[in-house]
Amino acid sequence: MGNRMFRNIFILCSLVWISSANAIDVKLTSDREFVEVIHKDKLIKIQRIQDQDHRLEGGFAKTSRKCPPFCIQPMDAGEGVKTIAQLEIFDFMETELLDGDGLIIDARTPAWWNRGTIPGSINIPFTVFSLDIDDPLLIDMMKILGAKRRGEVGGFSRAIEEMGMMGGELKTDEWDFTSAKKLIIWCNGMWCGQSPRAIKGLLELGYPAKKILYYRGGMQVWQSLGLTVIVPDDM
Amino acid sequence: MYFIWNIQRKIKAMLWIVVLFLLLLSNSVYSQENADYLKLLEGEASDLNLDDQTKDGQKKTPSRDIKLFSQGLNDSKGGGITELFPGLSQQHFELVLKDNYIGSYLFYKRLSQPKKEEVYRYYQSNSDPAMIRKKIIQVGKN
């Protein structure tokens, strides 16, 4: 009788110990431990580094870079463009990104992308958005974003569109943004001008501002929170 | 008179040359600025090393290959239905999800049978795709 009771208490204690060992202490939010995202046909779990003594080392521990060009960026990247932070990204990953209605764009040059990116992102360097309007690379990239290059548009149709009819608010002379995806655009953080340049380029092309979100914290803040980073080549 | 007219013509021509020169100059300054910026960016990137634990975190982060799930997606036939109308059978519901809401489907596919049934039961009371997507994620986390 005593033995059985002792055994039961031992099993119970073991279970409590095992469950506490598996518990995540460093959550994303009080009610969210992780977010899963699809990156190149793989499900990646985004969570925070669990070692509470961890300190950032390496490139993103650096505080000072020459300005210009590495100057502190304003909060707003363009008129009508919303600036967001991590929690909005998590929500976006579980909604628009999941169902293909949105994209997360790492607007940095490939040299940065190759050294680590936010899971779920695709790389479209900011330089693409300042290419000539007929450049095949720009047209291909815009297609990925859901924007279509328009052919000849009759003057009458265009005049009607400009009056806000026939979906005109989502069309320019050159592009049709009717099926344009919602975008989160980011780069290295508050000192990085690459995503603001990409956003500027997109706005100049006529991309609807309400479909662009700017993650100003970028890789700097992402890493300072210990969030999962992936190296594309290792995938 | 001809002399004055000739001088005016020459001044105009010179002005055009100056304007063209300034345009070319500003363009080349702009290109040079861009080239310098890209050069500095490359320099900064080459100095970048990922923090060791951040790298380890990536290796320890569970990731699953979902190629198996997406195989045969194109062969699926949701009966031509492109919306989650109320009243579909579970099998039909899954096919429509597969055909039209691939992201949600990939998560749904990973659920255990009882959890899939829970999602299906939820769909019977609410066929809004956004709500179903939320339900799939919520059930997956429990």
Coordinates of N, CA and C in Angstrom, one line a residue, chain A residues 12-148:
Chain A
L12 N 3.9 11.1 -10.5 CA 3.3 12.5 -10.6 C 4.3 13.5 -10.6
C13 N 5.3 13.4 -9.7 CA 6.4 14.4 -9.6 C 7.2 14.4 -10.9
S14 N 7.4 13.2 -11.5 CA 8.2 13.1 -12.7 C 7.4 13.8 -13.9
L15 N 6.1 13.5 -13.9 CA 5.3 14.2 -14.9 C 5.3 15.7 -14.8
V16 N 5.2 16.2 -13.6 CA 5.3 17.6 -13.4 C 6.7 18.2 -13.8
W17 N 7.7 17.4 -13.5 CA 9.1 17.8 -13.8 C 9.2 17.9 -15.3
I18 N 8.7 16.8 -16.0 CA 8.9 16.7 -17.5 C 8.1 17.9 -18.1
S19 N 6.9 18.1 -17.6 CA 6.1 19.2 -18.3 C 6.7 20.5 -18.0
S20 N 7.3 20.7 -16.8 CA 7.9 22.0 -16.6 C 9.2 22.2 -17.4
A21 N 9.9 21.0 -17.7 CA 11.1 21.1 -18.5 C 10.8 21.5 -19.9
N22 N 9.6 21.0 -20.4 CA 9.2 21.3 -21.8 C 8.6 22.7 -21.9
A23 N 8.2 23.3 -20.8 CA 7.5 24.6 -20.9 C 8.5 25.7 -21.5
I24 N 7.9 26.5 -22.2 CA 8.6 27.6 -22.8 C 8.6 28.8 -21.9
D25 N 9.7 29.3 -21.4 CA 9.8 30.4 -20.5 C 9.8 31.8 -21.2
V26 N 10.4 31.8 -22.4 CA 10.5 33.0 -23.2 C 9.5 32.9 -24.3
K27 N 8.3 33.4 -24.1 CA 7.3 33.3 -25.1 C 7.3 34.5 -26.0
L28 N 6.5 34.5 -27.1 CA 6.3 35.7 -27.9 C 5.5 36.7 -27.2
T29 N 4.3 36.2 -26.7 CA 3.4 37.0 -25.9 C 2.9 36.1 -24.8
S30 N 2.2 36.7 -23.8 CA 1.8 35.8 -22.7 C 1.0 34.6 -23.1
D31 N 0.3 34.7 -24.3 CA -0.6 33.6 -24.7 C -0.1 33.0 -26.0
R32 N 1.1 33.3 -26.4 CA 1.6 32.8 -27.7 C 3.0 32.3 -27.6
E33 N 3.3 31.0 -27.8 CA 4.7 30.5 -27.7 C 5.4 30.6 -28.9
F34 N 4.8 30.4 -30.0 CA 5.5 30.4 -31.3 C 4.5 30.7 -32.5
V35 N 5.0 31.0 -33.6 CA 4.2 31.1 -34.8 C 4.9 30.2 -35.9
E36 N 4.1 29.6 -36.7 CA 4.6 28.7 -37.7 C 4.4 29.4 -39.1
V37 N 5.4 29.3 -39.9 CA 5.4 29.9 -41.2 C 6.0 29.0 -42.3
I38 N 5.4 29.1 -43.5 CA 6.0 28.3 -44.6 C 7.1 29.0 -45.2
H39 N 8.3 28.4 -45.3 CA 9.4 29.0 -46.0 C 10.0 27.9 -46.9
K40 N 10.0 28.2 -48.2 CA 10.5 27.3 -49.2 C 10.0 25.8 -48.9
D41 N 8.8 25.6 -48.9 CA 8.2 24.3 -48.7 C 8.5 23.7 -47.3
K42 N 8.9 24.4 -46.4 CA 9.1 23.9 -45.0 C 8.4 24.7 -44.0
L43 N 7.9 24.0 -43.0 CA 7.2 24.7 -41.9 C 8.3 25.1 -40.9
I44 N 8.4 26.4 -40.7 CA 9.4 26.9 -39.7 C 8.7 27.4 -38.5
K45 N 9.2 27.0 -37.3 CA 8.6 27.5 -36.1 C 9.4 28.7 -35.7
I46 N 8.7 29.8 -35.5 CA 9.4 31.1 -35.1 C 9.1 31.2 -33.6
Q47 N 10.2 31.2 -32.8 CA 10.1 31.4 -31.4 C 11.4 32.2 -30.9
R48 N 11.4 32.4 -29.6 CA 12.6 33.2 -29.1 C 13.6 32.3 -28.5
I49 N 14.9 32.8 -28.5 CA 15.9 32.0 -27.9 C 15.6 31.8 -26.4
Q50 N 15.7 30.6 -25.9 CA 15.2 30.3 -24.5 C 16.3 30.6 -23.5
D51 N 17.5 30.8 -23.9 CA 18.6 31.1 -22.9 C 18.5 32.6 -22.4
Q52 N 18.1 32.7 -21.2 CA 17.8 34.1 -20.7 C 19.1 34.9 -20.4
D53 N 20.3 34.2 -20.5 CA 21.5 34.9 -20.3 C 22.1 35.3 -21.7
H54 N 21.4 35.0 -22.7 CA 22.0 35.2 -24.1 C 22.1 36.7 -24.3
R55 N 23.2 37.1 -24.9 CA 23.5 38.5 -25.3 C 23.8 38.5 -26.8
L56 N 23.3 39.5 -27.5 CA 23.6 39.6 -28.9 C 25.1 39.8 -29.2
E57 N 25.7 39.1 -30.1 CA 27.0 39.3 -30.6 C 27.0 39.4 -32.1
G58 N 28.1 39.6 -32.7 CA 28.1 39.7 -34.2 C 27.6 41.0 -34.7
G59 N 27.2 41.0 -36.0 CA 26.9 42.2 -36.7 C 25.8 43.1 -36.1
F60 N 24.8 42.5 -35.6 CA 23.7 43.3 -35.1 C 23.8 43.7 -33.6
A61 N 25.1 43.5 -33.1 CA 25.4 44.1 -31.8 C 26.0 45.4 -32.0
K62 N 26.4 45.7 -33.2 CA 27.1 47.0 -33.5 C 26.1 48.2 -33.4
T63 N 26.6 49.2 -32.7 CA 25.7 50.4 -32.5 C 25.9 51.5 -33.6
S64 N 27.1 51.6 -34.1 CA 27.3 52.8 -34.9 C 27.9 52.5 -36.3
R65 N 27.3 53.1 -37.2 CA 27.7 53.0 -38.6 C 27.7 54.5 -39.2
K66 N 28.5 54.6 -40.2 CA 28.7 56.0 -40.8 C 27.3 56.5 -41.4
C67 N 27.0 57.7 -41.0 CA 25.8 58.4 -41.5 C 26.1 59.7 -42.2
P68 N 25.8 60.0 -43.4 CA 25.1 59.1 -44.3 C 26.1 58.0 -44.8
P69 N 25.6 56.8 -45.3 CA 24.2 56.6 -45.6 C 23.4 55.8 -44.5
F70 N 24.1 55.4 -43.5 CA 23.3 54.6 -42.5 C 22.7 55.4 -41.4
C71 N 21.8 56.3 -41.8 CA 21.2 57.2 -40.9 C 19.9 56.7 -40.3
I72 N 19.5 57.3 -39.2 CA 18.2 56.9 -38.5 C 17.0 57.2 -39.4
Q73 N 16.2 56.3 -39.6 CA 15.0 56.4 -40.5 C 13.8 57.0 -39.8
P74 N 13.0 57.8 -40.5 CA 11.8 58.3 -39.8 C 10.8 57.1 -39.6
M75 N 9.8 57.4 -38.8 CA 8.8 56.3 -38.5 C 8.0 56.0 -39.7
D76 N 7.7 57.0 -40.5 CA 6.8 56.8 -41.7 C 7.7 56.7 -42.9
A77 N 7.4 55.6 -43.7 CA 8.2 55.4 -44.9 C 7.5 56.0 -46.2
G78 N 6.3 56.5 -46.0 CA 5.6 57.1 -47.1 C 4.2 57.4 -46.7
E79 N 3.6 58.3 -47.5 CA 2.2 58.7 -47.1 C 1.2 57.5 -47.3
G80 N 0.5 57.2 -46.2 CA -0.5 56.1 -46.3 C 0.1 54.8 -46.0
V81 N 1.4 54.7 -45.8 CA 2.1 53.4 -45.5 C 2.1 53.2 -44.0
K82 N 1.6 52.1 -43.5 CA 1.5 51.9 -42.1 C 2.8 51.3 -41.6
T83 N 3.3 51.7 -40.5 CA 4.5 51.1 -39.9 C 4.1 50.1 -38.8
I84 N 4.7 49.0 -38.8 CA 4.2 47.9 -37.9 C 5.4 47.4 -37.1
A85 N 5.1 46.5 -36.2 CA 6.1 45.8 -35.4 C 5.9 44.3 -35.4
Q86 N 6.5 43.6 -34.5 CA 6.6 42.2 -34.5 C 5.2 41.5 -34.4
L87 N 4.3 42.0 -33.5 CA 3.1 41.3 -33.3 C 2.2 41.3 -34.6
E88 N 2.3 42.4 -35.2 CA 1.5 42.6 -36.5 C 2.1 41.6 -37.5
I89 N 3.4 41.4 -37.5 CA 4.0 40.4 -38.4 C 3.5 39.0 -38.1
F90 N 3.5 38.7 -36.8 CA 3.0 37.3 -36.5 C 1.6 37.1 -37.0
D91 N 0.7 38.1 -36.8 CA -0.7 38.0 -37.2 C -0.7 37.9 -38.8
F92 N 0.1 38.6 -39.4 CA 0.2 38.6 -40.9 C 0.6 37.2 -41.4
M93 N 1.6 36.6 -40.7 CA 2.0 35.3 -41.0 C 0.9 34.3 -41.0
E94 N 0.0 34.4 -40.0 CA -1.0 33.5 -39.8 C -2.3 33.8 -40.6
T95 N -2.3 34.9 -41.3 CA -3.4 35.2 -42.1 C -3.1 35.4 -43.6
E96 N -2.7 36.7 -43.9 CA -2.5 37.0 -45.3 C -1.4 36.1 -46.0
L97 N -0.3 35.9 -45.3 CA 0.8 35.2 -45.8 C 0.4 33.7 -46.0
L98 N -0.3 33.2 -45.0 CA -0.7 31.8 -45.1 C -1.6 31.5 -46.3
D99 N -2.5 32.4 -46.6 CA -3.4 32.1 -47.7 C -3.0 32.8 -49.0
G100 N -1.7 33.2 -49.1 CA -1.2 33.7 -50.4 C -1.7 35.1 -50.7
D101 N -2.3 35.8 -49.8 CA -2.8 37.2 -50.1 C -1.8 38.2 -49.7
G102 N -0.7 37.8 -49.1 CA 0.3 38.8 -48.7 C 1.7 38.2 -48.9
L103 N 2.7 39.1 -48.9 CA 4.1 38.7 -49.0 C 4.9 39.5 -48.0
I104 N 6.0 38.8 -47.5 CA 6.9 39.5 -46.6 C 8.2 39.7 -47.5
I105 N 8.6 40.9 -47.6 CA 9.7 41.2 -48.6 C 10.9 41.7 -47.8
D106 N 12.0 40.9 -47.9 CA 13.3 41.3 -47.4 C 13.9 42.2 -48.6
A107 N 13.9 43.5 -48.4 CA 14.3 44.4 -49.5 C 15.8 44.6 -49.5
R108 N 16.6 43.8 -48.8 CA 18.0 44.1 -48.8 C 18.7 43.4 -50.0
T109 N 20.0 43.8 -50.2 CA 20.7 43.2 -51.3 C 21.0 41.8 -50.9
P110 N 21.3 40.9 -52.0 CA 21.5 39.5 -51.7 C 22.6 39.2 -50.7
A111 N 23.6 40.1 -50.6 CA 24.7 39.8 -49.6 C 24.2 39.8 -48.2
W112 N 23.1 40.6 -47.9 CA 22.5 40.6 -46.6 C 21.6 39.4 -46.4
W113 N 20.8 39.2 -47.4 CA 19.8 38.1 -47.4 C 20.5 36.8 -47.1
N114 N 21.6 36.6 -47.8 CA 22.3 35.3 -47.7 C 22.9 35.0 -46.3
R115 N 23.0 36.1 -45.5 CA 23.5 35.9 -44.2 C 22.4 35.7 -43.1
G116 N 21.2 35.6 -43.5 CA 20.1 35.4 -42.6 C 18.9 36.3 -42.8
T117 N 17.7 35.7 -42.7 CA 16.5 36.4 -43.0 C 15.4 36.0 -42.1
I118 N 14.3 36.7 -42.1 CA 13.1 36.4 -41.3 C 12.4 35.3 -42.1
P119 N 12.1 34.2 -41.4 CA 11.4 33.1 -42.1 C 10.1 33.6 -42.7
G120 N 9.8 33.0 -43.9 CA 8.6 33.4 -44.6 C 8.8 34.6 -45.6
S121 N 10.1 35.2 -45.5 CA 10.3 36.3 -46.4 C 10.8 35.8 -47.8
I122 N 10.6 36.7 -48.8 CA 11.3 36.5 -50.1 C 12.2 37.7 -50.3
N123 N 13.2 37.5 -51.1 CA 14.2 38.6 -51.3 C 13.9 39.3 -52.6
I124 N 13.5 40.5 -52.5 CA 13.5 41.4 -53.7 C 14.2 42.7 -53.3
P125 N 15.5 42.8 -53.8 CA 16.3 43.9 -53.4 C 15.7 45.2 -53.8
F126 N 15.9 46.3 -53.0 CA 15.3 47.6 -53.2 C 15.6 48.1 -54.6
T127 N 16.8 47.7 -55.1 CA 17.3 48.3 -56.4 C 16.3 47.9 -57.6
V128 N 15.6 46.8 -57.4 CA 14.7 46.3 -58.5 C 13.6 47.4 -58.7
F129 N 13.2 48.1 -57.7 CA 12.0 49.0 -57.9 C 12.4 50.4 -58.5
S130 N 13.7 50.5 -58.7 CA 14.1 51.7 -59.5 C 14.6 51.4 -60.9
L131 N 14.3 50.2 -61.3 CA 14.7 49.8 -62.7 C 13.7 50.5 -63.7
D132 N 14.1 50.5 -64.9 CA 13.3 51.0 -66.0 C 11.9 50.3 -66.0
I133 N 10.9 51.0 -66.3 CA 9.5 50.4 -66.2 C 9.4 49.2 -67.2
D134 N 10.2 49.2 -68.2 CA 10.1 48.1 -69.2 C 11.1 47.0 -68.9
D135 N 11.8 47.1 -67.8 CA 12.8 46.1 -67.5 C 12.1 44.8 -67.2
P136 N 12.5 43.7 -67.8 CA 11.8 42.4 -67.6 C 11.9 41.9 -66.1
L137 N 13.0 42.3 -65.4 CA 13.1 41.9 -64.0 C 12.1 42.6 -63.2
L138 N 11.9 43.9 -63.4 CA 10.9 44.6 -62.7 C 9.5 44.1 -63.0
I139 N 9.3 43.8 -64.2 CA 7.9 43.2 -64.6 C 7.7 41.9 -63.9
D140 N 8.7 41.0 -63.9 CA 8.6 39.7 -63.2 C 8.3 39.9 -61.8
M141 N 9.1 40.8 -61.1 CA 8.9 41.0 -59.7 C 7.6 41.5 -59.3
M142 N 7.1 42.5 -60.2 CA 5.8 43.1 -59.9 C 4.7 42.0 -60.1
K143 N 4.9 41.1 -61.0 CA 4.0 40.0 -61.2 C 3.9 39.2 -59.9
I144 N 5.0 38.9 -59.3 CA 5.0 38.2 -58.0 C 4.2 38.9 -57.0
L145 N 4.3 40.2 -57.0 CA 3.5 41.0 -56.1 C 2.0 41.1 -56.4
G146 N 1.7 40.6 -57.6 CA 0.3 40.6 -58.0 C -0.1 41.8 -58.9
A147 N 0.9 42.6 -59.3 CA 0.6 43.7 -60.2 C 0.8 43.3 -61.6
K148 N -0.1 43.8 -62.5 CA 0.0 43.4 -63.9 C 0.3 44.6 -64.7

